[in-house]
């Protein structure tokens, strides 16, 4: 039965005071949303499956009392979340703050038919390829939003849905944090919020590969999200004595490739303050997982798993297991889960296409062994298919298809042709320079004394390389720091990339730029710098410190205003040479980007493939 609440003629008690109707199945809100089934209720928030009668579709609704002080934050979060168009997020469709005689405030979002990761993990871990695919898709979806200063802050096994078509759906972006705020969270810096999301992505990757939850070693080792605590072992790699740390995923689950373990632990390390290379951004995590899972094979494997689960988990006419509600502030507190829905639930299939993959390039890859060192990209380790014994009566978990060997960013033949063309061009230019210098020398009067020999171009050895992204300029001291050595490692198959920025080529309007600093070891004369850039046109500058002290142990890293421009190119191509008017003697040199080229989808990014510094 449907009961339509009308603000024009509300129910009143004997004293004439308005009585808010109880939220029950059949109640119609705002003239279009009919409540169908209560999914969860705690902390003054009720989550319902409802039907939008105007568009004849199921929706998810969060209900709050009219006087709930959180509603202002929730509405603000809903407005921001409604701007997100990535299909990997459940879209926010509507929001209303109850005023006057309105019975409930609410937020309406899409409804996804599928299983939460928490439900999937009830059957054990997924394959390393599937885990890499799931978390990689999440990280690539979050990265552009992080660049806009928007963070989830509540990533957990219940905040991700795998639809029956194998698509990834991230639940509660911005909304969950607004519904359940934590003390002091509104004071967190950009970098602190990003660290929370990245740490939670690492924990999610760990749980997917081991079916255990990595509880911090200094906390009580209890279960979370229906998973036991991850096993701890002594870690002596820090050089400061033994400390407790979780066993690596491939130690817990031998079917997990060490490369996946390395990415997992590198994502967890920064939040724990451990020594060693770590992954500090969603871009870092997405790029590190790129190549560990074939997108097509992993997606098909996940879809097969979901279809088998839904076809065989329950007999005909039984309710569909559909958990997607991220509603618990305390993981130990069990909320009412949607263990069953009424038998009239429509047989919905998510027909949305797989989301467009965020453009990636070759970047940080884990070592094959578990020593946390960045190495060059390698093909994903072929994992043997795992099949359940025929006698075991459980939901079949199809083995992932063998990973396909990915082609390099630049095919070897094309790279060879490019090198040959560059060499020929270099020889031609060198001959022209020598001829011009010879003519100049031959045509000079006898009053000038010269050696008659042209000055040879001598390469400058680069001692070290690191990124420049100072907080005072709006950065977070991490412009893909782990990739910085790739800008001058002598390997044209590796690239240091800037982060990906949205809507504005000038670093999203967030800061004046970012760059790479080169330590030349000692003060040497620099006549030119030749750059191989990843994308074009890029506005690039060559800079040296204003206080160019060769004895300084480190360069100025507080702000770009401590540096001066000695050469620039407002539209640098794939090969760009920056030459100051006169050779400059310096130990510290910086290549600084001020504007980035587009990479599609209103996104902007560039990078340095290789750097050659000449005297």
XYZ file of C-alpha atoms in Angstrom:
615
model
C 0.000 0.000 0.000
C 1.266 3.461 -0.875
C 0.832 6.317 1.576
C 1.498 9.704 0.008
C 2.567 12.328 2.533
C 1.194 15.768 1.635
C 2.812 18.880 3.185
C -0.402 20.774 2.442
C -2.429 18.600 4.827
C 0.059 17.006 7.251
C -0.931 14.732 10.104
C -1.150 16.408 13.516
C -1.411 15.200 17.094
C -4.242 16.316 19.476
C -2.304 19.474 20.328
C -2.096 20.466 16.666
C 1.635 19.713 16.397
C 2.753 18.248 13.061
C 3.679 14.563 13.284
C 6.344 13.339 10.894
C 5.187 10.123 9.201
C 7.148 6.981 9.949
C 9.390 5.861 7.102
C 7.823 2.584 6.045
C 7.599 0.664 2.810
C 5.098 2.359 0.510
C 5.648 5.914 1.791
C 5.873 8.388 -1.101
C 8.334 11.282 -0.723
C 8.507 14.449 -2.806
C 5.696 13.126 -4.940
C 7.914 10.672 -6.841
C 10.037 8.395 -4.620
C 8.288 5.352 -3.139
C 10.147 3.543 -0.355
C 10.474 -0.187 -1.045
C 12.899 -1.900 1.357
C 14.972 -0.716 4.323
C 18.629 -1.631 3.790
C 20.351 -0.115 6.833
C 19.578 2.138 9.776
C 22.072 3.606 12.224
C 23.382 6.937 13.514
C 20.101 8.638 12.595
C 20.404 7.663 8.926
C 18.101 5.264 7.117
C 19.046 3.816 3.755
C 16.242 2.566 1.538
C 15.809 0.987 -1.822
C 13.132 3.065 -3.489
C 11.426 3.526 -6.837
C 11.481 6.750 -8.814
C 7.914 6.748 -10.148
C 8.624 9.551 -12.613
C 11.397 7.690 -14.444
C 10.350 4.150 -13.417
C 13.714 3.112 -12.063
C 15.089 1.860 -8.745
C 17.135 4.305 -6.665
C 19.012 4.388 -3.384
C 17.868 6.909 -0.747
C 19.497 8.146 2.457
C 16.903 9.674 4.847
C 17.677 12.126 7.664
C 15.424 13.991 10.110
C 14.573 17.599 9.130
C 16.553 19.030 12.033
C 19.682 16.914 11.427
C 22.641 19.300 11.589
C 24.598 17.172 9.118
C 22.251 17.952 6.241
C 24.051 21.148 5.256
C 27.290 19.196 4.791
C 25.432 16.425 2.995
C 23.808 18.835 0.524
C 27.159 20.471 -0.198
C 28.723 17.049 -0.786
C 25.783 16.032 -3.005
C 26.179 19.119 -5.190
C 29.867 18.343 -5.742
C 29.254 14.628 -6.302
C 26.541 15.393 -8.861
C 29.196 16.927 -11.152
C 30.983 13.579 -11.513
C 30.228 11.869 -14.806
C 32.635 8.907 -14.592
C 30.580 5.705 -14.933
C 32.667 4.061 -12.213
C 30.850 6.120 -9.552
C 27.238 5.734 -8.460
C 25.756 9.048 -9.580
C 23.951 11.400 -7.199
C 20.533 12.097 -8.748
C 18.663 14.326 -6.296
C 18.831 15.884 -2.840
C 16.322 17.741 -0.679
C 16.551 19.409 2.711
C 13.280 19.135 4.610
C 11.906 22.520 5.625
C 8.661 23.502 7.274
C 6.364 20.488 7.156
C 8.462 18.292 4.870
C 8.885 14.898 6.612
C 12.436 13.860 5.702
C 15.632 15.224 4.211
C 17.132 12.856 1.672
C 19.821 12.173 -0.918
C 19.021 10.018 -3.952
C 21.627 8.095 -5.942
C 21.802 5.329 -8.505
C 20.987 1.765 -7.542
C 23.483 -0.935 -8.584
C 22.610 -4.614 -8.887
C 25.628 -6.683 -7.929
C 27.781 -7.651 -4.964
C 29.949 -5.550 -2.713
C 33.578 -6.558 -2.325
C 32.691 -7.505 1.233
C 30.244 -10.083 -0.131
C 32.747 -11.420 -2.674
C 35.441 -11.780 -0.028
C 33.090 -13.975 1.986
C 34.015 -16.684 -0.552
C 37.765 -16.089 -0.235
C 40.317 -13.938 -2.078
C 40.070 -13.091 -5.762
C 42.913 -13.626 -8.218
C 45.850 -11.232 -8.347
C 44.784 -10.100 -11.827
C 41.220 -9.400 -10.700
C 42.429 -7.523 -7.598
C 44.823 -5.419 -9.699
C 42.027 -4.637 -12.143
C 39.537 -3.601 -9.444
C 41.892 -1.362 -7.479
C 43.539 -0.034 -10.649
C 40.147 1.057 -11.984
C 39.312 2.702 -8.665
C 42.638 4.541 -8.524
C 42.365 5.820 -12.105
C 38.804 6.998 -11.394
C 39.863 8.812 -8.209
C 43.030 10.429 -9.602
C 41.367 13.270 -11.587
C 39.054 13.997 -8.651
C 42.024 14.183 -6.292
C 43.481 16.762 -8.671
C 40.331 18.827 -8.033
C 40.655 18.476 -4.248
C 37.845 15.915 -3.894
C 38.436 12.780 -1.782
C 36.381 9.747 -0.734
C 37.803 9.220 2.801
C 35.624 6.134 3.394
C 36.978 3.497 0.973
C 36.243 0.005 2.275
C 35.082 -3.409 1.017
C 31.470 -2.227 1.332
C 31.989 0.952 -0.701
C 32.674 -0.855 -3.982
C 30.119 -2.811 -6.022
C 30.883 -5.266 -8.799
C 27.852 -5.334 -11.082
C 26.571 -8.482 -12.759
C 28.356 -7.271 -15.909
C 31.672 -7.067 -14.052
C 31.773 -3.257 -13.925
C 33.235 -1.328 -10.983
C 30.927 1.027 -9.064
C 32.338 3.232 -6.295
C 29.690 4.015 -3.684
C 29.253 7.066 -1.464
C 31.901 9.391 -2.888
C 31.806 12.549 -0.716
C 28.378 11.529 0.645
C 29.584 8.864 3.105
C 32.088 11.243 4.701
C 29.410 13.945 5.017
C 26.903 11.530 6.554
C 29.406 10.283 9.120
C 31.955 13.029 9.778
C 34.956 12.378 12.005
C 36.329 14.931 14.478
C 38.922 17.214 12.903
C 38.443 15.777 9.443
C 37.379 19.134 8.018
C 40.803 20.497 9.025
C 42.823 17.931 7.076
C 45.141 19.235 4.382
C 44.982 18.199 0.747
C 47.964 15.859 1.191
C 46.496 14.280 4.330
C 43.189 13.527 2.614
C 44.972 12.061 -0.392
C 47.068 9.884 1.929
C 43.891 8.473 3.512
C 42.428 7.449 0.145
C 45.699 5.930 -1.064
C 46.189 3.993 2.170
C 42.634 2.659 1.922
C 43.258 1.594 -1.676
C 46.300 -0.317 -0.441
C 44.264 -1.972 2.311
C 41.602 -2.907 -0.216
C 44.207 -4.460 -2.515
C 45.631 -6.410 0.433
C 42.210 -7.725 1.459
C 41.289 -8.742 -2.107
C 44.440 -10.845 -2.468
C 44.405 -12.432 1.005
C 40.805 -12.264 2.321
C 42.258 -10.705 5.496
C 42.209 -7.097 6.714
C 45.497 -5.252 7.452
C 44.829 -3.878 10.938
C 47.595 -1.426 11.979
C 50.128 -3.279 14.153
C 49.604 -0.880 17.081
C 45.830 -1.547 17.182
C 43.918 -4.542 18.595
C 44.091 -7.306 16.011
C 40.369 -7.939 15.602
C 38.352 -8.718 12.507
C 36.932 -6.023 10.225
C 34.409 -6.207 7.384
C 33.864 -9.869 8.153
C 37.558 -10.606 7.532
C 40.173 -11.819 10.021
C 43.150 -9.622 10.829
C 46.114 -9.971 8.482
C 49.006 -12.021 9.895
C 51.914 -10.045 11.326
C 55.577 -10.882 11.056
C 58.814 -9.239 12.179
C 60.251 -6.817 9.651
C 63.988 -6.166 9.891
C 64.398 -4.351 6.583
C 64.146 -0.873 8.097
C 67.620 -1.051 9.628
C 66.280 0.150 12.981
C 65.665 -3.179 14.635
C 62.761 -5.516 14.207
C 59.223 -4.194 13.966
C 55.920 -5.851 13.305
C 54.461 -5.579 9.835
C 51.956 -7.578 7.834
C 53.129 -10.524 5.826
C 53.195 -9.734 2.117
C 50.169 -10.943 0.128
C 52.181 -13.572 -1.757
C 53.352 -14.967 1.605
C 49.730 -15.361 2.705
C 48.416 -16.516 -0.686
C 51.005 -18.295 -2.827
C 48.968 -17.741 -6.011
C 49.589 -13.973 -5.820
C 52.501 -12.729 -7.927
C 55.298 -10.947 -5.994
C 54.830 -7.937 -8.296
C 51.269 -7.483 -6.994
C 52.564 -7.855 -3.423
C 55.153 -5.168 -4.023
C 52.572 -2.653 -5.229
C 50.315 -3.509 -2.282
C 52.979 -2.965 0.360
C 54.286 0.174 -1.385
C 50.783 1.661 -1.172
C 50.593 0.885 2.550
C 54.040 2.113 3.580
C 53.619 5.940 3.393
C 50.697 6.060 5.848
C 52.620 3.893 8.312
C 55.694 6.107 8.070
C 57.921 3.202 7.079
C 61.237 3.619 5.313
C 61.404 2.739 1.645
C 59.799 3.658 -1.688
C 56.056 4.144 -1.508
C 53.106 5.113 -3.642
C 51.830 8.541 -2.624
C 48.977 9.262 -5.035
C 46.122 7.560 -6.827
C 48.028 8.166 -10.062
C 51.020 6.304 -8.617
C 48.845 3.334 -7.682
C 47.011 3.254 -11.021
C 50.248 3.459 -12.985
C 51.924 0.754 -10.876
C 49.009 -1.640 -11.392
C 48.833 -0.876 -15.114
C 50.271 -3.917 -16.860
C 49.741 -6.297 -13.941
C 46.258 -7.064 -15.281
C 44.993 -7.224 -18.826
C 41.934 -4.980 -18.860
C 39.934 -7.156 -21.228
C 40.797 -10.489 -19.648
C 40.353 -9.278 -16.078
C 37.028 -7.631 -16.899
C 35.738 -10.777 -18.618
C 36.946 -12.942 -15.733
C 35.163 -10.718 -13.232
C 31.954 -10.724 -15.277
C 32.039 -14.535 -15.505
C 32.499 -14.765 -11.750
C 29.549 -12.453 -11.077
C 27.227 -14.210 -13.497
C 28.072 -17.601 -12.003
C 27.506 -16.271 -8.502
C 24.091 -14.859 -9.333
C 22.953 -17.838 -11.360
C 24.040 -20.515 -8.898
C 24.062 -18.904 -5.465
C 20.303 -19.083 -4.917
C 17.395 -21.207 -6.230
C 14.748 -19.665 -8.540
C 12.558 -16.937 -7.004
C 14.997 -16.478 -4.118
C 16.003 -12.898 -3.292
C 19.091 -11.493 -4.971
C 22.076 -10.870 -2.715
C 22.818 -7.201 -3.330
C 25.009 -5.383 -0.829
C 26.271 -1.943 -1.585
C 25.652 0.239 1.457
C 28.738 1.822 3.035
C 27.006 2.771 6.275
C 29.216 1.814 9.185
C 31.431 4.221 11.087
C 32.619 1.372 13.330
C 33.418 -1.717 11.243
C 32.806 -3.957 14.275
C 29.235 -2.717 14.525
C 27.006 -4.867 12.358
C 24.301 -3.024 10.533
C 21.249 -4.415 8.905
C 22.516 -5.746 5.586
C 20.427 -6.452 2.602
C 20.479 -10.218 2.943
C 17.214 -10.423 1.077
C 14.906 -8.264 -0.940
C 11.270 -8.841 -1.698
C 10.631 -11.270 -4.512
C 9.303 -8.443 -6.684
C 12.742 -6.877 -7.180
C 13.021 -6.164 -10.930
C 15.502 -8.253 -12.826
C 17.805 -5.376 -13.659
C 20.974 -5.626 -15.642
C 23.536 -2.839 -15.647
C 23.873 -2.040 -19.331
C 26.388 0.756 -18.862
C 29.484 0.369 -20.905
C 32.828 -0.209 -19.273
C 34.295 3.168 -18.316
C 36.882 4.715 -20.548
C 40.319 3.944 -19.232
C 42.364 6.926 -18.070
C 45.282 7.368 -20.442
C 48.440 5.961 -18.931
C 52.085 5.658 -19.925
C 54.924 3.435 -18.799
C 55.786 4.376 -15.242
C 56.802 2.840 -11.953
C 56.698 -0.920 -11.855
C 57.458 -3.211 -8.897
C 60.463 -5.464 -8.850
C 59.878 -9.157 -9.340
C 61.283 -9.816 -5.883
C 59.839 -8.138 -2.816
C 62.572 -5.562 -2.192
C 60.553 -2.375 -2.866
C 62.827 -1.075 -5.614
C 61.398 0.614 -8.710
C 62.404 -1.169 -11.904
C 61.519 -0.993 -15.535
C 58.132 -2.200 -16.707
C 57.879 -5.943 -17.037
C 55.100 -8.158 -18.390
C 52.698 -9.411 -15.774
C 53.627 -12.751 -14.245
C 51.559 -15.568 -15.678
C 49.605 -17.034 -12.831
C 48.510 -20.663 -13.093
C 44.741 -20.976 -13.309
C 43.176 -22.011 -10.040
C 40.127 -24.230 -10.235
C 38.038 -25.683 -7.436
C 37.986 -29.494 -7.089
C 34.886 -30.950 -8.746
C 33.709 -32.393 -5.465
C 33.554 -29.037 -3.677
C 30.016 -27.648 -3.831
C 30.716 -23.932 -3.779
C 30.190 -21.103 -6.192
C 32.631 -21.723 -9.061
C 35.339 -19.069 -9.291
C 36.532 -19.025 -12.906
C 40.243 -18.767 -13.417
C 41.422 -15.512 -14.963
C 42.464 -15.650 -18.555
C 46.256 -15.575 -19.031
C 47.529 -12.014 -19.248
C 48.371 -10.693 -22.662
C 51.790 -9.273 -23.289
C 51.289 -5.541 -23.652
C 53.073 -3.674 -26.362
C 55.526 -1.018 -25.377
C 54.526 2.592 -25.608
C 56.904 3.068 -28.578
C 57.280 -0.042 -30.791
C 60.874 -1.128 -31.189
C 60.834 -0.615 -34.961
C 59.455 2.895 -34.604
C 61.928 3.614 -31.822
C 64.786 2.404 -34.012
C 63.661 4.647 -36.872
C 63.354 7.571 -34.487
C 66.873 7.028 -33.157
C 68.265 6.822 -36.690
C 66.487 10.039 -37.703
C 67.757 11.780 -34.575
C 71.325 10.613 -35.245
C 71.189 11.760 -38.853
C 69.743 15.102 -37.793
C 72.400 15.479 -35.121
C 75.207 14.758 -37.617
C 73.792 17.223 -40.166
C 73.447 19.953 -37.538
C 76.950 19.271 -36.233
C 78.427 19.530 -39.748
C 76.588 22.791 -40.380
C 77.855 24.221 -37.094
C 81.403 23.176 -37.888
C 81.160 24.669 -41.386
C 79.786 27.960 -40.078
C 82.466 28.164 -37.400
C 85.118 27.345 -39.979
C 83.867 30.096 -42.275
C 83.810 32.549 -39.412
C 87.332 31.622 -38.428
C 88.652 31.736 -41.987
C 87.052 35.124 -42.704
C 88.395 36.848 -39.587
C 91.200 39.317 -39.794
C 94.741 38.566 -38.735
C 94.245 40.727 -35.651
C 92.128 37.965 -33.996
C 93.815 34.935 -32.511
C 91.937 31.651 -32.397
C 92.897 28.069 -32.065
C 91.177 27.282 -35.354
C 89.406 24.362 -33.696
C 85.642 24.361 -32.874
C 84.642 23.758 -29.288
C 83.381 20.194 -28.869
C 80.029 19.553 -27.216
C 80.689 17.708 -23.961
C 77.844 15.961 -22.104
C 77.364 16.741 -18.427
C 76.965 13.811 -16.071
C 73.829 13.994 -13.909
C 74.350 12.912 -10.304
C 70.706 12.732 -9.183
C 67.183 13.797 -10.170
C 64.109 14.697 -8.089
C 60.767 16.426 -8.565
C 59.947 20.051 -7.648
C 56.445 20.676 -6.278
C 56.660 22.973 -3.225
C 53.686 23.347 -0.909
C 54.150 27.122 -0.815
C 53.265 27.214 -4.525
C 50.170 25.056 -4.056
C 51.797 21.650 -4.541
C 52.172 18.727 -2.154
C 55.883 17.883 -2.646
C 54.936 14.896 -4.758
C 54.724 15.401 -8.509
C 55.099 11.671 -9.161
C 58.265 11.574 -7.054
C 58.908 7.876 -7.605
C 59.159 8.450 -11.360
C 61.614 11.380 -11.188
C 64.743 9.259 -11.941
C 63.123 8.240 -15.244
C 63.713 11.781 -16.568
C 67.441 11.042 -16.928
C 68.004 7.284 -16.699
C 69.218 6.787 -20.267
C 66.171 4.671 -21.126
C 63.653 6.157 -23.560
C 61.044 3.552 -22.616
C 60.584 5.118 -19.164
C 58.961 8.481 -18.500
C 58.550 10.909 -15.629
C 55.031 12.312 -15.873
C 53.377 15.228 -14.240
C 50.117 14.423 -12.520
C 46.976 14.660 -14.646
C 45.099 17.969 -14.271
C 41.557 18.869 -15.273
C 39.922 21.802 -17.064
C 42.979 24.074 -17.196
C 46.342 23.425 -18.897
C 48.021 25.650 -16.288
C 48.059 22.792 -13.778
C 44.319 22.985 -13.226
C 44.729 26.557 -11.967
C 46.089 25.083 -8.722
C 49.734 26.182 -8.914
C 52.208 27.963 -11.231
C 53.829 24.736 -12.368
C 56.049 21.797 -11.436
C 59.341 20.440 -12.615
C 62.428 18.304 -12.276
C 65.664 19.362 -10.507
C 69.017 17.985 -11.695
C 72.056 17.723 -9.411
C 75.182 17.950 -11.566
C 77.444 17.007 -8.639
C 79.535 20.167 -8.846
C 79.463 23.540 -10.560
C 79.902 23.047 -14.324
C 79.197 25.261 -17.337
C 75.881 24.478 -19.058
C 75.448 25.558 -22.688
C 72.250 23.711 -23.606
C 69.720 21.151 -22.423
C 68.004 18.835 -24.894
C 64.707 17.305 -23.747
C 62.647 14.465 -25.120
C 59.107 15.284 -23.978
C 56.205 12.871 -23.633
C 53.539 15.193 -25.044
C 53.346 18.474 -26.930
C 53.110 21.429 -26.992
C 54.448 22.014 -23.491
C 55.439 25.381 -22.042
C 58.830 24.682 -20.477
C 61.524 26.786 -18.798
C 65.156 26.184 -17.903
C 66.014 27.646 -14.501
C 68.907 28.030 -12.048
C 68.820 29.235 -8.437
C 68.907 32.999 -7.980
C 71.430 32.438 -5.203
C 73.571 30.184 -7.377
C 75.877 28.891 -4.657
C 77.856 25.920 -5.923
C 78.852 24.995 -2.366
C 75.233 24.611 -1.200
C 74.425 21.056 -0.171
C 70.907 21.299 -1.608
C 68.988 23.539 -4.021
C 66.222 25.947 -2.963
C 63.016 23.888 -2.703
C 60.602 26.280 -0.969
C 59.147 28.133 -3.965
C 59.791 28.697 -7.656
C 60.398 32.382 -6.912
C 63.834 31.339 -5.604
C 64.798 30.395 -9.179
C 65.433 32.460 -12.319
C 64.663 31.600 -15.952
C 67.674 31.362 -18.284
C 65.876 29.856 -21.304
C 62.321 28.951 -22.242
C 60.074 27.539 -24.944
C 56.340 28.414 -24.726
C 55.410 25.521 -27.071
C 58.046 22.846 -26.718
C 57.747 19.861 -29.048
C 58.586 16.216 -28.522
C 62.264 17.201 -28.838
C 63.149 20.591 -27.384
C 66.503 22.263 -26.807
C 66.829 25.074 -24.267
C 69.971 27.223 -24.573
C 70.790 30.254 -22.424
C 72.298 33.300 -24.185
C 75.589 32.528 -22.479
C 76.754 29.305 -20.800
C 75.802 29.297 -17.123
C 77.939 27.691 -14.453
C 75.820 25.913 -11.874
C 75.442 22.720 -9.876
C 71.639 22.855 -9.739
C 69.456 22.996 -12.821
C 65.670 22.788 -13.136
C 63.329 22.064 -16.035
C 60.013 23.674 -15.072
C 56.645 23.195 -16.796
C 54.130 26.054 -16.690
C 51.481 24.779 -19.137
C 50.546 21.225 -20.134
C 49.209 19.758 -23.389
C 45.835 17.955 -23.532
C 45.605 14.165 -23.375
C 41.831 13.975 -23.982
C 38.736 14.285 -21.838
C 39.627 17.818 -20.717
C 42.722 16.402 -19.017
C 46.259 17.773 -19.266
C 49.636 16.119 -18.680
C 53.205 16.083 -19.936
C 56.450 14.434 -18.970
C 60.163 14.023 -19.646
C 61.347 10.919 -21.488
C 65.057 11.786 -21.348
C 67.365 14.723 -20.592
C 70.741 15.533 -22.190
C 72.798 18.378 -20.658
C 75.761 19.742 -22.621
C 78.640 22.058 -21.745
